[in-house]
mmCIF file of C-alpha atoms and ligand atoms in Angstrom:
data_model
loop_
_atom_site.group_PDB
_atom_site.id
_atom_site.type_symbol
_atom_site.label_atom_id
_atom_site.label_comp_id
_atom_site.label_asym_id
_atom_site.label_seq_id
_atom_site.Cartn_x
_atom_site.Cartn_y
_atom_site.Cartn_z
ATOM 1 C CA UNK M 8 96.389 95.247 105.408
ATOM 2 C CA UNK M 9 94.819 98.536 106.502
ATOM 3 C CA UNK M 10 93.024 98.831 103.167
ATOM 4 C CA UNK M 11 91.730 95.234 103.316
ATOM 5 C CA UNK M 12 90.563 95.820 106.870
ATOM 6 C CA UNK M 13 88.692 98.955 105.791
ATOM 7 C CA UNK M 14 87.016 97.102 102.909
ATOM 8 C CA UNK M 15 85.899 94.296 105.217
ATOM 9 C CA UNK M 16 84.631 96.642 107.925
ATOM 10 C CA UNK M 17 82.723 98.739 105.399
ATOM 11 C CA UNK M 18 81.066 95.757 103.728
ATOM 12 C CA UNK M 19 80.379 93.494 106.717
ATOM 13 C CA UNK M 20 77.262 95.325 108.037
ATOM 14 C CA UNK M 21 75.643 95.327 104.570
ATOM 15 C CA UNK M 22 77.051 92.047 103.282
ATOM 16 C CA UNK M 23 75.177 90.104 100.593
ATOM 17 C CA UNK M 24 75.523 89.778 96.836
ATOM 18 C CA UNK M 25 77.387 92.553 95.027
ATOM 19 C CA UNK M 26 74.011 94.000 93.942
ATOM 20 C CA UNK M 27 72.640 93.904 97.481
ATOM 21 C CA UNK M 28 75.729 95.586 98.918
ATOM 22 C CA UNK M 29 75.554 98.287 96.234
ATOM 23 C CA UNK M 30 71.903 98.953 97.036
ATOM 24 C CA UNK M 31 72.316 98.895 100.813
ATOM 25 C CA UNK M 32 75.305 101.251 100.746
ATOM 26 C CA UNK M 33 73.898 103.432 97.961
ATOM 27 C CA UNK M 34 77.095 102.990 95.940
ATOM 28 C CA UNK M 35 77.351 105.653 93.236
ATOM 29 C CA UNK M 36 77.344 104.217 89.693
ATOM 30 C CA UNK M 37 80.788 105.718 89.004
ATOM 31 C CA UNK M 38 82.299 103.827 91.986
ATOM 32 C CA UNK M 39 80.720 100.420 91.242
ATOM 33 C CA UNK M 40 83.980 99.222 89.688
ATOM 34 C CA UNK M 41 85.709 99.831 93.043
ATOM 35 C CA UNK M 42 83.160 97.749 94.943
ATOM 36 C CA UNK M 43 83.799 94.962 92.434
ATOM 37 C CA UNK M 44 87.593 95.310 92.917
ATOM 38 C CA UNK M 45 87.200 95.245 96.716
ATOM 39 C CA UNK M 46 85.237 92.000 96.565
ATOM 40 C CA UNK M 47 87.881 90.575 94.224
ATOM 41 C CA UNK M 48 90.836 91.393 96.465
ATOM 42 C CA UNK M 49 88.989 90.252 99.593
ATOM 43 C CA UNK M 50 88.406 86.919 97.874
ATOM 44 C CA UNK M 51 92.014 86.688 96.606
ATOM 45 C CA UNK M 52 93.228 87.196 100.171
ATOM 46 C CA UNK M 53 90.894 84.621 101.686
ATOM 47 C CA UNK M 54 88.778 87.183 103.564
ATOM 48 C CA UNK M 55 85.745 86.471 101.375
ATOM 49 C CA UNK M 56 84.888 82.796 101.037
ATOM 50 C CA UNK M 57 82.112 80.645 99.605
ATOM 51 C CA UNK M 58 79.884 81.242 96.601
ATOM 52 C CA UNK M 59 76.452 82.839 96.130
ATOM 53 C CA UNK M 60 74.229 82.676 99.214
ATOM 54 C CA UNK M 61 76.942 80.692 101.015
ATOM 55 C CA UNK M 62 79.527 83.473 100.675
ATOM 56 C CA UNK M 63 80.670 85.245 103.818
ATOM 57 C CA UNK M 64 83.298 87.634 105.080
ATOM 58 C CA UNK M 65 85.746 86.087 107.495
ATOM 59 C CA UNK M 66 86.574 87.945 110.670
ATOM 60 C CA UNK M 67 89.853 89.577 109.751
ATOM 61 C CA UNK M 68 92.949 90.125 111.823
ATOM 62 C CA UNK M 69 93.045 93.503 113.539
ATOM 63 C CA UNK M 70 96.116 95.312 112.249
ATOM 64 C CA UNK M 71 95.972 97.846 115.113
ATOM 65 C CA UNK M 72 94.921 101.002 113.334
ATOM 66 C CA UNK M 73 97.039 103.175 115.604
ATOM 67 C CA UNK M 74 100.090 101.920 113.712
ATOM 68 C CA UNK M 75 99.100 103.397 110.371
ATOM 69 C CA UNK M 76 101.079 106.544 111.145
ATOM 70 C CA UNK M 77 104.097 104.422 112.063
ATOM 71 C CA UNK M 78 103.834 102.302 108.921
ATOM 72 C CA UNK M 79 103.640 105.462 106.803
ATOM 73 C CA UNK M 80 106.604 106.965 108.675
ATOM 74 C CA UNK M 81 108.635 103.781 108.104
ATOM 75 C CA UNK M 82 107.943 104.107 104.369
ATOM 76 C CA UNK M 83 109.036 107.760 104.430
ATOM 77 C CA UNK M 84 105.570 109.358 104.361
ATOM 78 C CA UNK M 85 104.539 112.373 106.439
ATOM 79 C CA UNK M 86 101.745 112.150 109.084
ATOM 80 C CA UNK M 87 99.356 114.149 106.854
ATOM 81 C CA UNK M 88 99.247 111.211 104.449
ATOM 82 C CA UNK M 89 98.619 108.704 107.247
ATOM 83 C CA UNK M 90 95.772 110.940 108.441
ATOM 84 C CA UNK M 91 94.336 111.024 104.900
ATOM 85 C CA UNK M 92 94.462 107.209 104.617
ATOM 86 C CA UNK M 93 92.887 106.827 108.037
ATOM 87 C CA UNK M 94 90.069 109.254 107.187
ATOM 88 C CA UNK M 95 89.463 107.527 103.850
ATOM 89 C CA UNK M 96 89.316 104.122 105.568
ATOM 90 C CA UNK M 97 86.871 105.385 108.176
ATOM 91 C CA UNK M 98 84.661 107.057 105.553
ATOM 92 C CA UNK M 99 85.002 104.371 102.870
ATOM 93 C CA UNK M 100 81.250 103.692 102.781
ATOM 94 C CA UNK M 101 80.441 107.384 102.400
ATOM 95 C CA UNK M 102 83.098 107.690 99.696
ATOM 96 C CA UNK M 103 81.494 104.790 97.812
ATOM 97 C CA UNK M 104 78.135 106.538 98.016
ATOM 98 C CA UNK M 105 79.621 109.905 96.919
ATOM 99 C CA UNK M 106 78.324 111.381 100.173
ATOM 100 C CA UNK M 107 81.845 112.646 100.708
ATOM 101 C CA UNK M 108 84.324 113.408 97.923
ATOM 102 C CA UNK M 109 87.931 112.196 98.011
ATOM 103 C CA UNK M 110 89.035 115.737 97.148
ATOM 104 C CA UNK M 111 87.568 116.936 100.475
ATOM 105 C CA UNK M 112 89.966 114.603 102.289
ATOM 106 C CA UNK M 113 93.006 115.156 100.063
ATOM 107 C CA UNK M 114 92.723 118.945 99.976
ATOM 108 C CA UNK M 115 91.321 119.795 103.442
ATOM 109 C CA UNK M 116 90.380 123.500 103.467
ATOM 110 C CA UNK M 117 91.834 123.684 99.951
ATOM 111 C CA UNK M 118 95.420 123.254 101.161
ATOM 112 C CA UNK M 119 98.000 121.135 99.337
ATOM 113 C CA UNK M 120 99.901 119.748 102.357
ATOM 114 C CA UNK M 121 98.389 116.267 102.196
ATOM 115 C CA UNK M 122 98.709 116.056 98.418
ATOM 116 C CA UNK M 123 102.302 117.254 98.715
ATOM 117 C CA UNK M 124 102.955 114.447 101.201
ATOM 118 C CA UNK M 125 101.447 111.979 98.713
ATOM 119 C CA UNK M 126 103.019 113.167 95.458
ATOM 120 C CA UNK M 127 106.247 114.928 96.383
ATOM 121 C CA UNK M 128 107.568 115.002 99.927
ATOM 122 C CA UNK M 129 108.284 111.305 100.463
ATOM 123 C CA UNK M 130 111.053 108.819 99.774
ATOM 124 C CA UNK M 131 109.859 107.356 96.467
ATOM 125 C CA UNK M 132 108.627 110.616 94.953
ATOM 126 C CA UNK M 133 111.849 112.391 95.853
ATOM 127 C CA UNK M 134 113.645 109.633 93.966
ATOM 128 C CA UNK M 135 111.240 109.736 90.984
ATOM 129 C CA UNK M 136 111.188 113.519 90.723
ATOM 130 C CA UNK M 137 114.986 113.661 90.920
ATOM 131 C CA UNK M 138 115.169 111.072 88.151
ATOM 132 C CA UNK M 139 112.607 113.077 86.138
ATOM 133 C CA UNK M 140 114.721 116.228 86.610
ATOM 134 C CA UNK M 141 117.862 114.458 85.320
ATOM 135 C CA UNK M 142 115.947 113.070 82.355
ATOM 136 C CA UNK M 143 114.457 116.493 81.550
ATOM 137 C CA UNK M 144 117.972 118.019 81.743
ATOM 138 C CA UNK M 145 119.175 115.347 79.311
ATOM 139 C CA UNK M 146 116.205 116.006 76.996
ATOM 140 C CA UNK M 147 116.749 119.786 77.080
ATOM 141 C CA UNK M 148 120.388 119.209 76.210
ATOM 142 C CA UNK M 149 119.327 117.212 73.129
ATOM 143 C CA UNK M 150 117.314 120.239 71.971
ATOM 144 C CA UNK M 151 120.236 122.716 71.957
ATOM 145 C CA UNK M 152 119.144 124.016 68.529
ATOM 146 C CA UNK M 153 115.614 124.788 69.785
ATOM 147 C CA UNK M 154 115.140 128.239 71.258
ATOM 148 C CA UNK M 155 112.950 128.098 73.222
ATOM 149 C CA UNK M 156 112.617 124.407 74.081
ATOM 150 C CA UNK M 157 108.879 123.680 74.070
ATOM 151 C CA UNK M 158 107.717 121.633 77.043
ATOM 152 C CA UNK M 159 104.202 120.375 77.804
ATOM 153 C CA UNK M 160 103.255 119.050 81.231
ATOM 154 C CA UNK M 161 99.994 117.088 81.429
ATOM 155 C CA UNK M 162 98.059 116.608 84.685
ATOM 156 C CA UNK M 163 100.499 118.948 86.434
ATOM 157 C CA UNK M 164 98.171 119.203 89.449
ATOM 158 C CA UNK M 165 99.808 120.620 92.556
ATOM 159 C CA UNK M 166 103.020 121.158 90.586
ATOM 160 C CA UNK M 167 105.025 118.712 92.672
ATOM 161 C CA UNK M 168 107.024 117.308 89.778
ATOM 162 C CA UNK M 169 107.096 120.716 88.071
ATOM 163 C CA UNK M 170 108.823 122.259 91.085
ATOM 164 C CA UNK M 171 111.392 119.510 91.200
ATOM 165 C CA UNK M 172 112.289 119.656 87.495
ATOM 166 C CA UNK M 173 112.697 123.456 87.379
ATOM 167 C CA UNK M 174 116.482 123.344 88.063
ATOM 168 C CA UNK M 175 116.862 121.364 84.816
ATOM 169 C CA UNK M 176 115.516 124.319 82.848
ATOM 170 C CA UNK M 177 118.071 126.939 83.839
ATOM 171 C CA UNK M 178 120.504 126.354 80.972
ATOM 172 C CA UNK M 179 118.187 127.057 78.048
ATOM 173 C CA UNK M 180 115.247 129.317 77.156
ATOM 174 C CA UNK M 181 112.033 127.337 77.562
ATOM 175 C CA UNK M 182 108.337 127.689 76.846
ATOM 176 C CA UNK M 183 106.635 125.585 79.532
ATOM 177 C CA UNK M 184 102.950 124.763 79.163
ATOM 178 C CA UNK M 185 101.603 123.792 82.606
ATOM 179 C CA UNK M 186 98.280 122.027 82.072
ATOM 180 C CA UNK M 187 95.650 120.084 83.940
ATOM 181 C CA UNK M 188 92.054 119.021 83.396
ATOM 182 C CA UNK M 189 91.061 121.048 86.476
ATOM 183 C CA UNK M 190 91.086 124.844 86.777
ATOM 184 C CA UNK M 191 91.544 124.523 90.555
ATOM 185 C CA UNK M 192 95.212 123.571 90.032
ATOM 186 C CA UNK M 193 95.892 126.193 87.361
ATOM 187 C CA UNK M 194 94.847 129.042 89.662
ATOM 188 C CA UNK M 195 97.177 127.772 92.390
ATOM 189 C CA UNK M 196 100.031 127.276 89.907
ATOM 190 C CA UNK M 197 99.728 130.855 88.624
ATOM 191 C CA UNK M 198 100.560 132.041 92.147
ATOM 192 C CA UNK M 199 103.151 129.356 92.796
ATOM 193 C CA UNK M 200 105.131 130.051 89.604
ATOM 194 C CA UNK M 201 104.378 133.774 89.297
ATOM 195 C CA UNK M 202 108.110 134.569 89.049
ATOM 196 C CA UNK M 203 108.519 132.499 85.861
ATOM 197 C CA UNK M 204 107.485 134.573 82.810
ATOM 198 C CA UNK M 205 107.941 131.591 80.450
ATOM 199 C CA UNK M 206 105.363 129.459 82.271
ATOM 200 C CA UNK M 207 101.966 129.317 80.497
ATOM 201 C CA UNK M 208 98.822 127.696 81.867
ATOM 202 C CA UNK M 209 95.942 125.878 80.223
ATOM 203 C CA UNK M 210 93.288 123.237 80.457
ATOM 204 C CA UNK M 211 94.077 120.007 78.628
ATOM 205 C CA UNK M 212 92.054 116.835 79.049
ATOM 206 C CA UNK M 213 94.263 114.056 77.790
ATOM 207 C CA UNK M 214 91.173 112.129 76.702
ATOM 208 C CA UNK M 215 89.666 114.899 74.610
ATOM 209 C CA UNK M 216 92.168 117.587 73.711
ATOM 210 C CA UNK M 217 95.388 115.947 72.514
ATOM 211 C CA UNK M 218 94.460 115.851 68.829
ATOM 212 C CA UNK M 219 94.283 119.664 68.748
ATOM 213 C CA UNK M 220 97.693 120.316 70.353
ATOM 214 C CA UNK M 221 100.754 121.777 68.602
ATOM 215 C CA UNK M 222 104.234 120.180 68.537
ATOM 216 C CA UNK M 223 106.482 119.913 71.569
ATOM 217 C CA UNK M 224 110.095 118.939 72.238
ATOM 218 C CA UNK M 225 109.409 117.378 75.634
ATOM 219 C CA UNK M 226 106.216 116.032 77.218
ATOM 220 C CA UNK M 227 106.111 115.369 80.957
ATOM 221 C CA UNK M 228 103.237 113.534 82.663
ATOM 222 C CA UNK M 229 103.472 112.652 86.362
ATOM 223 C CA UNK M 230 100.862 110.189 87.606
ATOM 224 C CA UNK M 231 98.248 111.126 85.068
ATOM 225 C CA UNK M 232 98.496 108.835 82.018
ATOM 226 C CA UNK M 233 96.587 106.066 83.833
ATOM 227 C CA UNK M 234 93.528 108.321 83.425
ATOM 228 C CA UNK M 235 93.665 107.681 79.676
ATOM 229 C CA UNK M 236 90.532 105.968 78.428
ATOM 230 C CA UNK M 237 92.822 104.015 76.119
ATOM 231 C CA UNK M 238 96.542 104.023 76.877
ATOM 232 C CA UNK M 239 97.535 102.987 73.340
ATOM 233 C CA UNK M 240 95.504 105.775 71.740
ATOM 234 C CA UNK M 241 96.882 108.414 74.102
ATOM 235 C CA UNK M 242 100.479 107.280 73.602
ATOM 236 C CA UNK M 243 100.016 107.427 69.824
ATOM 237 C CA UNK M 244 98.624 110.958 70.161
ATOM 238 C CA UNK M 245 101.580 112.000 72.334
ATOM 239 C CA UNK M 246 103.915 110.463 69.752
ATOM 240 C CA UNK M 247 102.304 112.587 67.047
ATOM 241 C CA UNK M 248 102.621 115.723 69.199
ATOM 242 C CA UNK M 249 106.382 115.297 69.659
ATOM 243 C CA UNK M 250 108.899 116.423 67.078
ATOM 244 C CA UNK M 251 111.111 113.590 65.780
ATOM 245 C CA UNK M 252 113.679 113.003 68.518
ATOM 246 C CA UNK M 253 111.345 114.554 71.114
ATOM 247 C CA UNK M 254 111.174 112.980 74.555
ATOM 248 C CA UNK M 255 108.237 111.647 76.585
ATOM 249 C CA UNK M 256 108.886 111.362 80.330
ATOM 250 C CA UNK M 257 106.192 109.998 82.610
ATOM 251 C CA UNK M 258 105.760 108.745 86.154
ATOM 252 C CA UNK M 259 103.337 105.925 86.898
ATOM 253 C CA UNK M 260 102.344 103.512 89.620
ATOM 254 C CA UNK M 261 102.605 100.038 88.147
ATOM 255 C CA UNK M 262 101.267 98.224 91.178
ATOM 256 C CA UNK M 263 98.011 98.648 93.081
ATOM 257 C CA UNK M 264 98.262 98.832 96.858
ATOM 258 C CA UNK M 265 95.185 97.890 98.874
ATOM 259 C CA UNK M 266 95.395 101.137 100.827
ATOM 260 C CA UNK M 267 95.082 103.022 97.556
ATOM 261 C CA UNK M 268 91.923 101.069 96.644
ATOM 262 C CA UNK M 269 90.139 102.609 99.646
ATOM 263 C CA UNK M 270 91.510 106.129 99.165
ATOM 264 C CA UNK M 271 93.356 107.451 96.085
ATOM 265 C CA UNK M 272 91.408 105.222 93.703
ATOM 266 C CA UNK M 273 88.222 107.193 94.385
ATOM 267 C CA UNK M 274 89.910 110.063 92.535
ATOM 268 C CA UNK M 275 90.155 107.833 89.459
ATOM 269 C CA UNK M 276 86.460 107.013 89.165
ATOM 270 C CA UNK M 277 85.076 108.644 86.042
ATOM 271 C CA UNK M 278 82.720 111.598 86.141
ATOM 272 C CA UNK M 279 79.080 110.467 85.821
ATOM 273 C CA UNK M 280 78.488 109.246 82.284
ATOM 274 C CA UNK M 281 82.184 109.012 81.333
ATOM 275 C CA UNK M 282 83.818 105.604 80.764
ATOM 276 C CA UNK M 283 86.143 103.970 83.284
ATOM 277 C CA UNK M 284 89.753 104.298 82.038
ATOM 278 C CA UNK M 285 91.107 101.122 80.505
ATOM 279 C CA UNK M 286 87.959 99.197 79.610
ATOM 280 C CA UNK M 287 89.067 98.794 75.980
ATOM 281 C CA UNK M 288 92.849 98.794 76.231
ATOM 282 C CA UNK M 289 95.517 96.524 77.684
ATOM 283 C CA UNK M 290 93.724 96.745 81.071
ATOM 284 C CA UNK M 291 90.420 95.478 79.614
ATOM 285 C CA UNK M 292 88.543 93.032 81.834
ATOM 286 C CA UNK M 293 90.734 93.673 84.881
ATOM 287 C CA UNK M 294 89.202 96.922 86.251
ATOM 288 C CA UNK M 295 92.787 97.893 86.984
ATOM 289 C CA UNK M 296 93.614 101.555 86.566
ATOM 290 C CA UNK M 297 97.369 101.094 86.873
ATOM 291 C CA UNK M 298 99.001 99.272 83.977
ATOM 292 C CA UNK M 299 101.934 97.018 84.786
ATOM 293 C CA UNK M 300 105.461 98.036 83.816
ATOM 294 C CA UNK M 301 105.640 95.485 80.995
ATOM 295 C CA UNK M 302 102.301 96.740 79.639
ATOM 296 C CA UNK M 303 103.603 100.334 79.478
ATOM 297 C CA UNK M 304 106.755 99.112 77.726
ATOM 298 C CA UNK M 305 104.727 97.185 75.125
ATOM 299 C CA UNK M 306 102.388 100.107 74.546
ATOM 300 C CA UNK M 307 105.309 102.536 74.148
ATOM 301 C CA UNK M 308 106.833 100.292 71.493
ATOM 302 C CA UNK M 309 103.506 99.911 69.668
ATOM 303 C CA UNK M 310 103.094 103.692 69.656
ATOM 304 C CA UNK M 311 106.506 104.148 68.002
ATOM 305 C CA UNK M 312 108.659 105.169 70.970
ATOM 306 C CA UNK M 313 112.150 103.947 71.765
ATOM 307 C CA UNK M 314 112.749 103.388 75.467
ATOM 308 C CA UNK M 315 115.625 105.326 77.037
ATOM 309 C CA UNK M 316 115.163 104.515 80.721
ATOM 310 C CA UNK M 317 112.804 103.007 83.252
ATOM 311 C CA UNK M 318 113.721 103.674 86.874
ATOM 312 C CA UNK M 319 114.291 102.587 89.582
ATOM 313 C CA UNK M 320 116.087 99.483 88.349
ATOM 314 C CA UNK M 321 115.185 96.136 89.897
ATOM 315 C CA UNK M 322 118.182 96.021 92.282
ATOM 316 C CA UNK M 323 117.224 99.348 93.885
ATOM 317 C CA UNK M 324 115.394 99.044 97.251
ATOM 318 C CA UNK M 325 112.545 101.399 96.242
ATOM 319 C CA UNK M 326 111.783 99.244 93.179
ATOM 320 C CA UNK M 327 109.455 97.113 95.305
ATOM 321 C CA UNK M 328 107.007 100.031 95.730
ATOM 322 C CA UNK M 329 106.054 99.695 92.068
ATOM 323 C CA UNK M 330 106.367 103.342 91.048
ATOM 324 C CA UNK M 331 108.401 104.116 87.935
ATOM 325 C CA UNK M 332 109.659 106.903 85.746
ATOM 326 C CA UNK M 333 109.740 106.068 82.030
ATOM 327 C CA UNK M 334 111.652 108.052 79.416
ATOM 328 C CA UNK M 335 111.381 107.366 75.713
ATOM 329 C CA UNK M 336 112.165 109.070 72.433
ATOM 330 C CA UNK M 337 109.971 109.574 69.416
ATOM 331 C CA UNK M 338 111.755 107.769 66.592
HETATM 332 C C1 SAM R 550 97.764 112.107 90.874
HETATM 333 S S1 SAM R 550 97.615 113.749 90.389
HETATM 334 C C2 SAM R 550 99.269 114.118 89.863
HETATM 335 C C3 SAM R 550 99.716 115.464 90.320
HETATM 336 C C4 SAM R 550 100.946 116.079 89.677
HETATM 337 N N1 SAM R 550 101.350 115.511 88.438
HETATM 338 C C5 SAM R 550 102.078 116.127 90.643
HETATM 339 O O1 SAM R 550 103.062 115.425 90.467
HETATM 340 O O2 SAM R 550 101.980 116.884 91.581
HETATM 341 C C6 SAM R 550 96.768 113.570 88.853
HETATM 342 C C7 SAM R 550 96.470 114.862 88.138
HETATM 343 O O3 SAM R 550 95.949 114.542 86.860
HETATM 344 C C8 SAM R 550 94.843 115.374 86.572
HETATM 345 N N2 SAM R 550 93.981 114.654 85.616
HETATM 346 C C9 SAM R 550 93.075 113.676 85.876
HETATM 347 N N3 SAM R 550 92.478 113.284 84.734
HETATM 348 C C10 SAM R 550 93.037 114.008 83.731
HETATM 349 C C11 SAM R 550 92.826 114.057 82.317
HETATM 350 N N4 SAM R 550 91.913 113.284 81.725
HETATM 351 N N5 SAM R 550 93.563 114.927 81.595
HETATM 352 C C12 SAM R 550 94.484 115.720 82.197
HETATM 353 N N6 SAM R 550 94.720 115.727 83.525
HETATM 354 C C13 SAM R 550 93.996 114.886 84.290
HETATM 355 C C14 SAM R 550 94.210 115.633 87.911
HETATM 356 O O4 SAM R 550 93.423 116.805 87.903
HETATM 357 C C15 SAM R 550 95.427 115.724 88.821
HETATM 358 O O5 SAM R 550 95.906 117.031 88.916
#
């Protein structure tokens, strides 16, 4: 509701055709897909009605913005995240025009508190990271003949999942390759994990660098695989990088929330000139960044993986949030 409200409020003063809105707001080319998605979800929800010159935005219900903090708290999120969502909603037009970057809002003054609230310190991520830790422990156990066990983490970012899986690595010597596409996170991680001599750091872009990687026993990827230009291609590359019997564990959102479309999704717009993830894979034609659970399962099978677990299961209350951890074995 808050996200829909923000879309409507941003677009109402400049409303017209999609082209006219884009021109009036100065929407950056790399965010045009988001404008298109906004118009789509506004229409699906009955806030945008009529066709062509007859189309108009309905006056929407006021969801009382002051409650955003309460809604976040009810869902187990810290106030920093509510503040981030609120700022993103208020600045949605400037975000669309690239006059403000989403990173400026998510990492205010370069600190990780807000990102930690989004990716680690909340109900669902505590569940997912705990599940990831148990799955990593299981995978390490399978590799008892490997000394050290070679682990690659892709898109490790602020190290939220890394931190939570560390207890699973105490029983066996490991070689842990902490990687991200951005140097910003690697510098922070070097400080954060300075006490761990077996932690190595490096830049890996999952869209460009996978073909050149060596073999691993375990690959971990928390909330990053949706950035793949082509999910099927990336999963096949990860399959090739794992030794037979090796384990791929990844976390993904399988459902798009409207609040994310006016905030987190700006982080997923491609760099100028790069393609939008998913335009030629199972997401083609949808402008969805997050693949559905069944799409991940199909793609894993096509890439040659055997599914071990997908959590939480459907009976579990947090299932409804749409975030999952997948574990599968290279057969
Ligand atoms: C949503 S954050 C996940 C953070 C982290 N996994 C955690 O749990 O704290 C996504 C991360 O993926 C990285 N990323 C984005 N595109 C990438 C790509 N093409 N290759 C590798 N990493 C990428 C971002 O820099 C960011 O750190």
